[in-house]
Coordinates of C-alpha atoms in Angstrom, one line a residue:
M5 CA -19.7 108.2 111.1
A6 CA -20.6 104.9 112.8
H7 CA -17.3 105.0 114.8
I8 CA -18.1 108.6 116.0
K9 CA -21.6 107.5 117.1
R10 CA -20.1 104.6 119.1
M11 CA -17.6 106.9 120.8
L12 CA -20.4 109.4 121.6
A13 CA -22.5 106.6 123.1
V14 CA -19.6 105.5 125.3
L15 CA -19.1 109.1 126.5
L16 CA -22.8 109.7 127.1
A17 CA -23.1 106.6 129.2
L18 CA -20.2 107.5 131.3
I19 CA -21.5 111.0 131.8
T20 CA -25.0 109.8 132.6
F21 CA -24.0 107.6 135.4
T22 CA -21.0 109.5 136.8
I23 CA -21.1 110.3 140.5
I24 CA -19.7 113.6 141.8
A25 CA -16.0 113.8 141.0
L26 CA -13.8 113.5 144.0
P27 CA -11.4 116.4 144.8
A28 CA -7.7 115.6 145.1
Q29 CA -6.8 114.0 148.4
R30 CA -4.8 117.0 149.5
E31 CA -7.9 119.3 149.4
K32 CA -9.9 119.5 152.6
G33 CA -13.4 119.7 151.2
K34 CA -16.2 122.2 151.4
P35 CA -17.1 124.1 154.5
A36 CA -20.2 121.8 155.1
E37 CA -18.0 118.7 154.8
R38 CA -15.4 120.1 157.2
S39 CA -18.1 121.0 159.7
W40 CA -19.5 117.4 159.5
V41 CA -16.0 116.0 159.9
E42 CA -15.1 118.1 163.0
T43 CA -18.6 117.7 164.6
T44 CA -18.6 114.0 164.1
L45 CA -15.0 113.6 165.3
G46 CA -15.8 115.5 168.5
S47 CA -18.8 113.3 169.2
L48 CA -17.0 109.9 169.0
T49 CA -16.0 107.8 171.9
L50 CA -12.6 106.1 172.0
D51 CA -14.2 102.8 171.0
E52 CA -15.9 104.5 168.0
K53 CA -12.7 106.1 166.9
I54 CA -10.7 102.9 167.0
G55 CA -13.5 101.1 165.1
Q56 CA -13.1 103.6 162.3
L57 CA -9.6 102.3 161.7
I58 CA -10.6 98.7 161.2
I59 CA -12.1 97.2 158.0
P60 CA -13.0 93.5 158.1
A61 CA -13.9 91.4 155.1
V62 CA -16.8 89.3 153.9
V63 CA -17.6 87.6 150.6
G64 CA -19.8 90.0 148.7
M65 CA -23.1 88.1 148.2
F66 CA -26.7 87.9 149.3
L67 CA -27.0 87.1 153.0
G68 CA -30.2 86.5 155.0
Q69 CA -30.4 88.8 158.0
D70 CA -30.7 85.8 160.4
S71 CA -27.6 84.1 158.9
E72 CA -24.6 83.5 161.1
T73 CA -22.4 85.6 158.7
F74 CA -24.8 88.6 158.8
Q75 CA -25.0 88.4 162.6
Q76 CA -21.2 88.6 162.8
I77 CA -21.3 91.6 160.5
R78 CA -23.9 93.1 162.9
R79 CA -21.6 92.5 165.9
D80 CA -18.6 94.0 164.1
I81 CA -20.6 97.2 163.4
T82 CA -22.5 97.6 166.7
E83 CA -19.9 96.3 169.2
Y84 CA -16.6 97.2 167.5
H85 CA -17.9 100.2 165.4
V86 CA -15.9 99.2 162.3
G87 CA -15.5 101.9 159.7
G88 CA -16.3 99.8 156.7
Y89 CA -16.2 96.5 155.1
H90 CA -14.1 94.9 152.3
M91 CA -16.0 92.8 149.7
L92 CA -14.2 89.6 148.9
G93 CA -14.7 87.5 145.8
E94 CA -14.6 83.7 145.6
V95 CA -12.2 81.6 143.6
N96 CA -14.6 80.3 141.0
I97 CA -18.0 81.9 141.6
L98 CA -19.5 85.2 140.5
H99 CA -22.3 86.6 142.7
E100 CA -25.4 88.6 141.9
P101 CA -24.8 92.3 142.3
A102 CA -28.3 93.0 143.4
G103 CA -27.8 90.7 146.4
V104 CA -24.6 92.5 147.3
A105 CA -26.3 95.9 147.0
L106 CA -29.1 94.7 149.2
L107 CA -26.5 93.5 151.8
L108 CA -24.7 96.8 151.8
N109 CA -27.8 98.8 152.3
H110 CA -28.7 96.6 155.3
M111 CA -25.3 97.1 156.7
Q112 CA -25.5 100.9 156.3
K113 CA -28.8 100.9 158.2
I114 CA -27.2 99.2 161.2
S115 CA -24.2 101.5 161.4
K116 CA -24.2 104.8 163.4
L117 CA -21.7 106.3 160.9
P118 CA -21.7 105.7 157.2
L119 CA -19.6 102.7 156.2
W120 CA -17.2 102.9 153.3
I121 CA -17.1 99.7 151.3
T122 CA -13.9 98.6 149.5
A123 CA -13.2 96.0 146.8
D124 CA -10.4 94.7 144.6
F125 CA -11.9 95.4 141.1
E126 CA -8.7 94.9 139.3
G127 CA -10.6 93.5 136.3
G128 CA -13.6 95.7 136.7
A129 CA -16.8 94.9 138.7
G130 CA -17.3 92.0 136.3
L131 CA -14.3 90.3 138.0
R132 CA -16.6 89.7 141.0
Y133 CA -20.3 90.1 139.9
I134 CA -22.5 88.6 137.2
G135 CA -23.6 91.1 134.5
A136 CA -21.1 93.8 135.4
T137 CA -18.4 94.8 132.9
R138 CA -15.3 92.6 132.9
L139 CA -12.2 94.6 132.0
P140 CA -8.6 93.4 131.3
R141 CA -6.1 93.9 134.1
A142 CA -3.3 96.4 134.0
M143 CA -0.7 94.6 131.8
A144 CA -3.2 94.4 128.9
M145 CA -3.8 98.2 129.3
G146 CA -0.1 98.7 129.3
A147 CA 0.2 96.7 126.0
T148 CA -2.1 99.2 124.4
A149 CA 0.3 102.0 125.2
N150 CA -2.7 104.2 125.3
E151 CA -3.5 106.2 128.4
E152 CA -7.1 106.8 127.2
M153 CA -7.7 103.0 127.7
A154 CA -6.7 103.2 131.3
H155 CA -8.7 106.3 131.8
R156 CA -11.8 104.7 130.4
A157 CA -11.3 101.6 132.5
G158 CA -11.1 103.7 135.6
Q159 CA -14.4 105.4 134.7
I160 CA -16.3 102.3 133.8
T161 CA -15.2 100.5 137.0
A162 CA -16.0 103.4 139.2
V163 CA -19.5 104.0 137.8
E164 CA -20.4 100.3 138.2
A165 CA -18.8 100.1 141.7
R166 CA -20.8 103.1 143.0
A167 CA -24.0 101.6 141.5
I168 CA -23.4 98.5 143.7
G169 CA -22.5 100.5 146.8
I170 CA -18.7 100.2 146.7
H171 CA -16.7 103.4 147.3
V172 CA -13.0 102.5 147.3
N173 CA -11.3 100.4 144.6
F174 CA -8.0 98.9 145.6
Y175 CA -6.5 99.8 142.2
P176 CA -4.4 100.6 140.3
V177 CA -1.5 98.3 140.9
V178 CA 1.5 100.7 140.3
D179 CA 4.2 98.1 141.0
V180 CA 6.8 98.0 138.3
N181 CA 6.9 94.3 137.2
N182 CA 10.6 93.9 136.5
N183 CA 10.9 90.3 137.8
A184 CA 9.8 87.7 135.3
R185 CA 9.4 85.2 138.1
N186 CA 7.0 87.3 140.1
P187 CA 4.0 85.0 140.9
I188 CA 1.7 87.6 142.4
I189 CA 2.1 91.0 140.6
N190 CA 2.9 90.0 137.0
I191 CA -0.1 90.9 134.8
R192 CA -1.6 93.0 137.5
S193 CA 1.1 95.6 136.8
F194 CA 0.9 98.0 133.8
G195 CA 4.5 96.8 132.9
G196 CA 8.2 97.0 133.4
S197 CA 8.8 100.7 132.7
P198 CA 8.5 103.1 135.6
Q199 CA 7.6 105.9 133.2
M200 CA 4.9 104.0 131.4
V201 CA 3.4 102.6 134.7
S202 CA 3.3 106.2 136.0
R203 CA 1.5 107.5 132.9
M204 CA -1.1 104.7 132.9
A205 CA -1.6 105.0 136.6
R206 CA -2.3 108.7 136.4
A207 CA -4.9 108.1 133.7
Y208 CA -6.6 105.3 135.6
I209 CA -6.7 107.4 138.8
R210 CA -8.2 110.4 136.9
G211 CA -10.9 108.2 135.4
A212 CA -11.8 106.5 138.6
Q213 CA -11.9 109.6 140.9
S214 CA -13.7 111.7 138.3
S215 CA -16.5 109.1 138.5
G216 CA -16.9 109.0 142.3
V217 CA -14.6 106.3 143.6
I218 CA -11.4 106.6 145.7
A219 CA -8.6 105.0 143.8
T220 CA -5.8 103.2 145.6
A221 CA -2.2 103.0 144.5
K222 CA -0.6 99.7 145.6
H223 CA 1.6 98.0 146.9
F224 CA 3.9 100.6 148.5
P225 CA 6.8 100.9 148.2
G226 CA 6.7 98.4 145.3
H227 CA 6.1 94.7 145.0
G228 CA 7.2 94.2 141.4
D229 CA 10.7 92.8 142.0
T230 CA 9.8 89.8 144.1
S231 CA 9.7 86.1 143.3
T232 CA 7.5 85.0 146.2
D233 CA 3.9 85.7 147.1
S234 CA 3.3 87.8 150.3
H235 CA 0.1 85.9 150.8
L236 CA 2.3 82.9 151.6
E237 CA 5.5 84.4 153.1
L238 CA 7.4 87.7 153.6
P239 CA 9.3 88.6 150.4
S240 CA 12.4 90.7 150.6
I241 CA 13.7 93.3 148.2
D242 CA 17.3 93.9 148.8
V243 CA 17.8 97.2 147.2
D244 CA 19.0 100.6 148.4
R245 CA 17.1 103.9 148.4
A246 CA 18.7 105.1 145.2
R247 CA 17.3 102.1 143.4
L248 CA 13.8 102.6 144.9
D249 CA 13.9 106.2 143.7
Q250 CA 14.8 105.0 140.2
I251 CA 12.4 102.1 139.7
E252 CA 9.8 101.5 142.4
L253 CA 8.9 104.9 143.7
P254 CA 8.2 107.0 140.5
P255 CA 4.7 105.6 139.9
F256 CA 3.8 106.3 143.5
R257 CA 5.1 109.8 143.2
A258 CA 3.0 110.2 140.1
A259 CA -0.1 108.9 141.8
V260 CA 0.4 111.3 144.7
E261 CA 0.8 114.2 142.3
E262 CA -2.4 113.1 140.6
G263 CA -4.2 113.3 143.9
V264 CA -4.8 109.6 144.5
G265 CA -7.1 109.2 147.5
A266 CA -5.4 106.1 149.0
V267 CA -2.3 104.0 149.0
M268 CA -2.0 100.4 150.1
T269 CA 1.1 99.0 151.8
A270 CA 3.1 95.9 150.8
H271 CA 4.0 93.1 153.1
I272 CA 7.6 93.1 151.9
A273 CA 10.9 93.5 153.8
L274 CA 13.4 96.1 152.7
P275 CA 16.5 95.3 154.7
R276 CA 18.6 98.2 153.3
I277 CA 15.8 100.7 154.3
E278 CA 14.3 99.2 157.4
T279 CA 17.1 97.5 159.3
E280 CA 14.7 95.7 161.7
K281 CA 13.5 93.7 158.8
L282 CA 9.9 94.8 159.4
P283 CA 7.4 94.4 156.6
A284 CA 6.8 97.8 155.0
T285 CA 3.3 97.7 156.4
L286 CA 4.7 97.9 159.9
S287 CA 7.7 100.2 159.2
Q288 CA 7.5 103.9 160.3
K289 CA 10.6 104.6 158.2
V290 CA 8.7 103.5 155.1
L291 CA 5.2 104.7 155.8
T292 CA 5.7 107.9 157.7
G293 CA 9.3 108.7 156.6
V294 CA 9.1 107.9 152.8
L295 CA 5.3 108.0 151.9
R296 CA 4.1 110.8 154.2
G297 CA 7.4 112.7 154.4
D298 CA 9.3 112.3 151.2
L299 CA 6.4 111.8 148.8
G300 CA 4.1 114.2 150.7
F301 CA 1.1 111.9 150.7
G302 CA -1.8 113.2 152.8
G303 CA -4.5 110.6 151.9
I304 CA -5.5 107.3 153.4
I305 CA -3.0 104.6 154.0
F306 CA -4.5 101.1 153.9
T307 CA -2.6 98.1 155.1
D308 CA -2.7 95.1 152.7
A309 CA -4.8 92.3 154.2
M310 CA -3.5 91.5 157.6
N311 CA -4.4 87.8 157.3
M312 CA -1.6 87.4 154.7
Q313 CA 1.4 85.3 155.9
G314 CA 3.8 88.2 155.1
V315 CA 2.6 89.7 158.4
A316 CA 0.4 87.1 160.1
A317 CA 3.1 84.4 160.2
H318 CA 5.5 86.8 162.1
Y319 CA 3.4 88.9 164.4
P320 CA 0.5 88.2 166.8
E321 CA -2.8 89.7 165.5
G322 CA -3.1 92.4 168.0
E323 CA 0.5 93.4 167.9
A324 CA 0.4 93.6 164.1
A325 CA -2.5 96.1 164.2
V326 CA -0.8 98.3 166.8
R327 CA 2.5 98.3 164.8
A328 CA 0.7 99.2 161.6
I329 CA -1.0 102.3 163.2
K330 CA 2.2 103.3 164.9
A331 CA 4.0 103.1 161.6
G332 CA 1.6 105.5 160.0
A333 CA -1.2 103.4 158.5
D334 CA -4.8 104.7 158.8
I335 CA -6.7 101.5 158.2
V336 CA -6.1 97.9 159.5
L337 CA -7.5 95.9 156.6
Y338 CA -9.0 92.4 157.1
P339 CA -7.5 91.5 160.4
P340 CA -7.8 87.8 161.2
S341 CA -9.8 88.8 164.3
V342 CA -11.6 92.1 164.6
E343 CA -11.9 91.7 168.4
K344 CA -8.2 91.2 168.9
A345 CA -7.2 94.1 166.7
F346 CA -9.8 96.3 168.4
N347 CA -8.7 95.4 171.9
A348 CA -5.0 95.7 171.2
L349 CA -5.5 99.2 169.7
K350 CA -7.6 100.3 172.6
Q351 CA -5.1 99.0 175.2
A352 CA -2.3 100.7 173.3
V353 CA -4.1 104.0 173.5
Q354 CA -5.0 103.6 177.2
S355 CA -1.4 102.7 178.1
G356 CA 0.0 105.6 176.1
D357 CA 1.8 103.5 173.6
I358 CA -0.3 105.2 170.9
P359 CA -1.2 108.8 171.6
Q360 CA -4.9 109.8 171.3
S361 CA -3.8 112.5 168.9
R362 CA -2.4 109.7 166.5
I363 CA -5.8 108.0 166.5
D364 CA -7.6 111.4 165.9
E365 CA -5.3 112.1 163.0
S366 CA -6.3 108.9 161.2
V367 CA -10.0 109.2 162.1
R368 CA -10.1 112.7 160.7
R369 CA -8.7 111.4 157.4
V370 CA -11.3 108.7 157.3
L371 CA -14.1 111.1 157.9
E372 CA -12.8 113.5 155.3
A373 CA -12.7 110.7 152.8
K374 CA -16.2 109.6 153.6
A375 CA -17.4 113.2 153.2
R376 CA -15.7 113.5 149.8
L377 CA -17.6 110.4 148.8
G378 CA -20.8 112.1 149.8
L379 CA -21.6 109.5 152.4
D380 CA -22.4 112.1 155.0
K381 CA -25.4 112.9 152.9
N382 CA -26.4 109.6 151.4
R383 CA -24.9 106.2 152.3
F384 CA -27.4 104.0 150.4
T385 CA -27.4 102.7 146.8
D386 CA -30.5 102.6 144.5
I387 CA -30.9 98.9 143.6
E388 CA -33.5 99.9 140.9
K389 CA -30.8 101.5 138.8
L390 CA -28.4 98.5 138.7
D391 CA -29.7 97.1 135.4
Q392 CA -29.2 100.5 133.8
V393 CA -25.5 100.7 134.7
L394 CA -23.9 97.3 135.1
G395 CA -22.6 95.9 131.8
N396 CA -24.4 98.3 129.6
K397 CA -23.5 98.4 125.9
A398 CA -21.3 101.4 126.1
H399 CA -19.3 99.9 129.0
Q400 CA -19.0 96.6 127.1
A401 CA -17.8 98.4 124.0
G402 CA -15.2 100.2 126.0
A403 CA -13.9 97.0 127.5
R404 CA -13.8 95.2 124.2
Q405 CA -11.8 98.0 122.6
I406 CA -9.2 97.8 125.3
I407 CA -8.6 94.0 125.0
E408 CA -8.6 94.2 121.2
N409 CA -5.9 96.8 121.3
A410 CA -3.8 94.8 123.7
I411 CA -3.3 91.5 121.7
T412 CA 0.4 91.4 120.9
L413 CA 2.2 89.4 118.2
V414 CA 5.6 88.7 119.7
R415 CA 6.9 86.3 117.1
D416 CA 5.7 84.8 113.8
K417 CA 8.9 83.1 112.5
N418 CA 7.3 81.1 109.7
R419 CA 4.8 83.8 108.7
V420 CA 1.8 81.7 109.2
L421 CA -0.4 84.6 110.3
P422 CA -3.1 85.5 109.5
L423 CA -4.3 81.9 109.3
K424 CA -6.1 81.3 106.0
L425 CA -7.8 78.0 106.3
A426 CA -9.3 76.1 103.4
P427 CA -12.6 74.3 104.1
E428 CA -11.0 70.8 104.0
Q429 CA -8.1 71.7 106.4
K430 CA -8.2 70.3 109.9
V431 CA -7.3 72.1 113.1
L432 CA -6.3 70.5 116.4
F433 CA -7.2 73.0 119.1
I434 CA -5.7 72.5 122.6
S435 CA -6.7 74.4 125.7
M436 CA -3.7 74.1 128.0
V437 CA -4.0 75.2 131.7
D438 CA -1.5 75.4 134.4
N439 CA -4.0 74.1 137.0
S440 CA -7.4 72.6 136.3
E441 CA -9.1 74.0 139.4
G442 CA -10.5 77.4 140.4
W443 CA -11.4 79.1 137.1
R444 CA -13.9 81.9 137.7
D445 CA -14.2 83.2 134.2
G446 CA -15.6 80.0 132.6
Q447 CA -13.9 77.0 131.0
P448 CA -10.5 78.2 129.5
G449 CA -10.5 78.0 125.7
R450 CA -14.3 77.6 125.3
A451 CA -14.8 81.0 123.7
F452 CA -11.9 80.5 121.3
L453 CA -13.2 77.0 120.4
E454 CA -16.8 78.3 119.9
G455 CA -15.4 81.0 117.6
L456 CA -13.6 78.4 115.5
T457 CA -16.7 76.2 115.1
A458 CA -18.9 79.3 114.4
R459 CA -16.7 80.0 111.5
N460 CA -17.2 76.4 110.2
I461 CA -13.5 75.6 110.8
R462 CA -13.0 71.8 111.1
T463 CA -11.8 71.5 114.6
T464 CA -10.8 68.7 117.0
S465 CA -10.5 70.0 120.6
V466 CA -8.4 68.7 123.5
Y467 CA -8.0 69.9 127.1
V468 CA -4.8 69.4 129.0
S469 CA -3.8 70.4 132.5
N470 CA -1.6 69.5 135.4
K471 CA -3.7 66.3 135.6
T472 CA -3.0 65.0 132.1
S473 CA -1.1 61.7 132.1
P474 CA 2.0 60.8 129.9
A475 CA -0.2 58.4 127.9
E476 CA -2.6 61.1 127.2
F477 CA 0.1 63.4 126.0
D478 CA 1.3 60.7 123.6
L479 CA -2.2 60.3 122.2
I480 CA -2.4 64.1 121.6
K481 CA 0.9 64.0 119.6
K482 CA -0.7 61.3 117.4
L483 CA -3.8 63.4 116.9
A484 CA -1.6 66.4 115.9
A485 CA 0.0 64.2 113.2
L486 CA -3.5 64.1 111.5
A487 CA -4.1 67.9 111.7
D488 CA -3.0 70.5 109.2
V489 CA -2.7 73.2 111.9
V490 CA -2.3 73.1 115.6
I491 CA -3.5 76.0 117.8
V492 CA -2.7 76.0 121.5
N493 CA -4.3 78.3 124.0
G494 CA -2.0 78.4 127.1
F495 CA -3.5 79.7 130.4
I496 CA -1.2 80.8 133.3
R497 CA -3.1 82.4 136.1
V498 CA -1.6 85.0 138.4
S499 CA -3.5 84.7 141.7
S500 CA -3.0 84.8 145.4
F501 CA -1.8 81.7 147.3
K502 CA -0.9 80.0 144.0
G503 CA 2.8 80.6 144.4
S504 CA 4.0 79.7 140.9
I505 CA 3.5 80.7 137.2
D506 CA 4.7 77.6 135.5
M507 CA 3.3 75.0 133.1
T508 CA 4.0 71.3 133.9
E509 CA 6.9 69.3 132.3
G510 CA 4.4 67.4 130.2
E511 CA 2.9 70.6 128.8
I512 CA 6.3 72.1 128.1
D513 CA 7.4 68.9 126.3
L514 CA 4.2 69.1 124.2
L515 CA 4.9 72.6 123.1
K516 CA 8.5 71.7 122.2
H517 CA 7.1 68.8 120.1
F518 CA 4.8 71.0 118.2
S519 CA 7.5 73.7 117.7
A520 CA 9.7 71.1 116.0
R521 CA 7.1 70.1 113.4
Q522 CA 6.9 71.6 109.9
K523 CA 3.2 72.2 110.0
P524 CA 1.8 75.5 111.2
F525 CA 1.7 75.9 115.0
V526 CA 0.1 78.9 116.7
F527 CA 0.6 79.5 120.4
V528 CA -1.6 82.1 122.2
L529 CA -0.7 82.7 125.8
F530 CA -3.4 84.0 128.3
G531 CA -2.0 85.3 131.6
S532 CA 1.7 85.6 132.5
P533 CA 3.7 86.5 129.4
Y534 CA 7.0 84.9 130.3
L535 CA 6.6 81.3 129.1
I536 CA 8.9 81.8 126.1
S537 CA 11.9 81.4 128.5
F538 CA 10.9 77.7 128.9
V539 CA 10.1 77.1 125.2
P540 CA 12.4 79.5 123.3
E541 CA 11.7 77.6 120.0
L542 CA 8.0 78.6 119.8
P543 CA 7.6 79.7 116.2
T544 CA 4.4 81.8 116.7
Y545 CA 3.9 83.5 120.0
I546 CA 0.9 85.7 120.8
L547 CA 0.1 87.4 124.1
A548 CA -3.3 88.3 125.4
Y549 CA -2.2 88.9 129.1
E550 CA -5.7 88.0 130.3
Y551 CA -7.8 84.9 130.6
Y552 CA -11.5 85.5 130.1
P553 CA -13.8 85.0 127.1
A554 CA -13.4 88.5 125.6
A555 CA -9.6 88.0 125.5
E556 CA -10.1 84.7 123.7
E557 CA -12.5 86.2 121.2
A558 CA -10.1 89.1 120.5
S559 CA -7.2 86.8 120.1
L560 CA -9.0 84.6 117.6
K561 CA -10.0 87.6 115.5
A562 CA -6.3 88.6 115.4
V563 CA -5.1 85.1 114.5
L564 CA -7.6 85.0 111.6
G565 CA -6.8 88.5 110.4
E566 CA -10.2 90.0 111.3
I567 CA -8.5 92.7 113.5
E568 CA -4.9 93.9 113.5
F569 CA -2.3 93.0 116.2
K570 CA -2.0 96.4 117.9
G571 CA -0.3 95.6 121.2
K572 CA 3.3 96.1 122.2
L573 CA 5.2 94.3 124.9
P574 CA 4.8 96.3 128.2
V575 CA 7.5 94.2 129.9
E576 CA 10.9 92.8 128.9
L577 CA 11.0 89.1 128.0
P578 CA 14.5 88.6 129.4
G579 CA 17.0 87.3 126.8
F580 CA 14.5 87.6 124.0
Y581 CA 12.6 90.9 123.5
E582 CA 12.6 94.4 125.0
I583 CA 9.8 96.6 126.2
G584 CA 7.9 98.0 123.2
H585 CA 8.6 95.1 120.9
S586 CA 6.0 93.9 118.4
A587 CA 6.5 91.5 115.4
K588 CA 3.6 93.3 113.6

């Protein structure tokens, strides 16, 4: 009965705060919406039309109206007529959502047309803002093998996004992660099976768009089989169209069939598809030919951020914007210079390089999307309701259920789980991170350690990182000799501009040392799941896929037998385990 009540509470909360459900992208809206779109389009100058195709970015935070940053926003809106803004996060800081909502309301007041606001809420609104619900990224959802989890994540994220004033979520990632060395997609993907990624993506899109946010399938035509980060360089996927149809494109087809409102492009080269070696973002063959033509997508095409080196290192700013629109994109996202992108697009229209009809086509799509979001009627957010919506108990319960269902027992060779510790037994707990800097979600390992001490388990804790010296590693080995059990939490982040998903040689050596001992050794990996290829002898291998406190809490419960291991591998661990594996 208690379980039923909890489920009802979750559903009630979601229904209570749901915004009007969005129609499928292929539908053209109600007569009043169509009238607003056509009337507005007919009233716009060329400058105003071009501005609708540009979305700059700013860190989503409180800004004083006389601050330099806010004055730049004002210029972008009044001089360049930008259609919206993208809310960035910071590497290791969460901001207050009320300050963001206040900023967005001020921005809306300045703009002649309603702005649409975008964000990358891949881990829920709590990935960016204090007090909002932090959700696991896609691979953890894939590990649950439960579409309802993805659907619920989409709902929760959308409701909280709209409460803040954000209308477009650049999610879900529908890339199929079939490259274990992928440093940028990895846990952001639902997994390595096109069929499973398609199912989970459909569910997430339904949840998000039924709750008033435009979902975005990314990164077209697929960024999962790369070993380089397009933030740093231009990756290349050297496959033919038959392979794309088999692996990369099915999730995008599924998203289009589901009515996804937007698709984001990838800054990747496809030399067998686009012989000019253009990034997909700038390729008419890829965007107009494949996405618009073959897949029949009629919604908004966003470029990925145009300041990324996959494009920016190869094309001047203005030229890149022009090429993207000519290729079929509707929105130039986060150009390094709004002024240069605007002027280049205007000159291209005036010279006839881009037909006026091509601009009108994209502006119409933008206005239709804004009307579907209800922005033609109300562009403002009610700050007074934030504390009713963000991080409420029902949302937190839904998020906790997802991560607890994701924890995966990959291997328990010596059958040490669940750990049953006598009061006199000593635990050496080690928090091991790939890089000591830039952690947004608190100190790695703290929640796990606090859980151990709260259960009166005798624990000595150690922190190791890329800055740990050889002498310190030797000391840790001596400490381990005094312990009855060693538990290591490994943290491998997947983030832009990082470029790698590896532990240091010293950390790998330490794991090998513990694996050779006879005493119980439990390794829990948070983040990229592929470390076993470097330490194949690990006796106990647990995957959480995420790295935030709730993932640590759920993992500890599973290690101690307080909850079951329910997750299944959503990706192949090459040479070791297939998709769907579980040692449970």
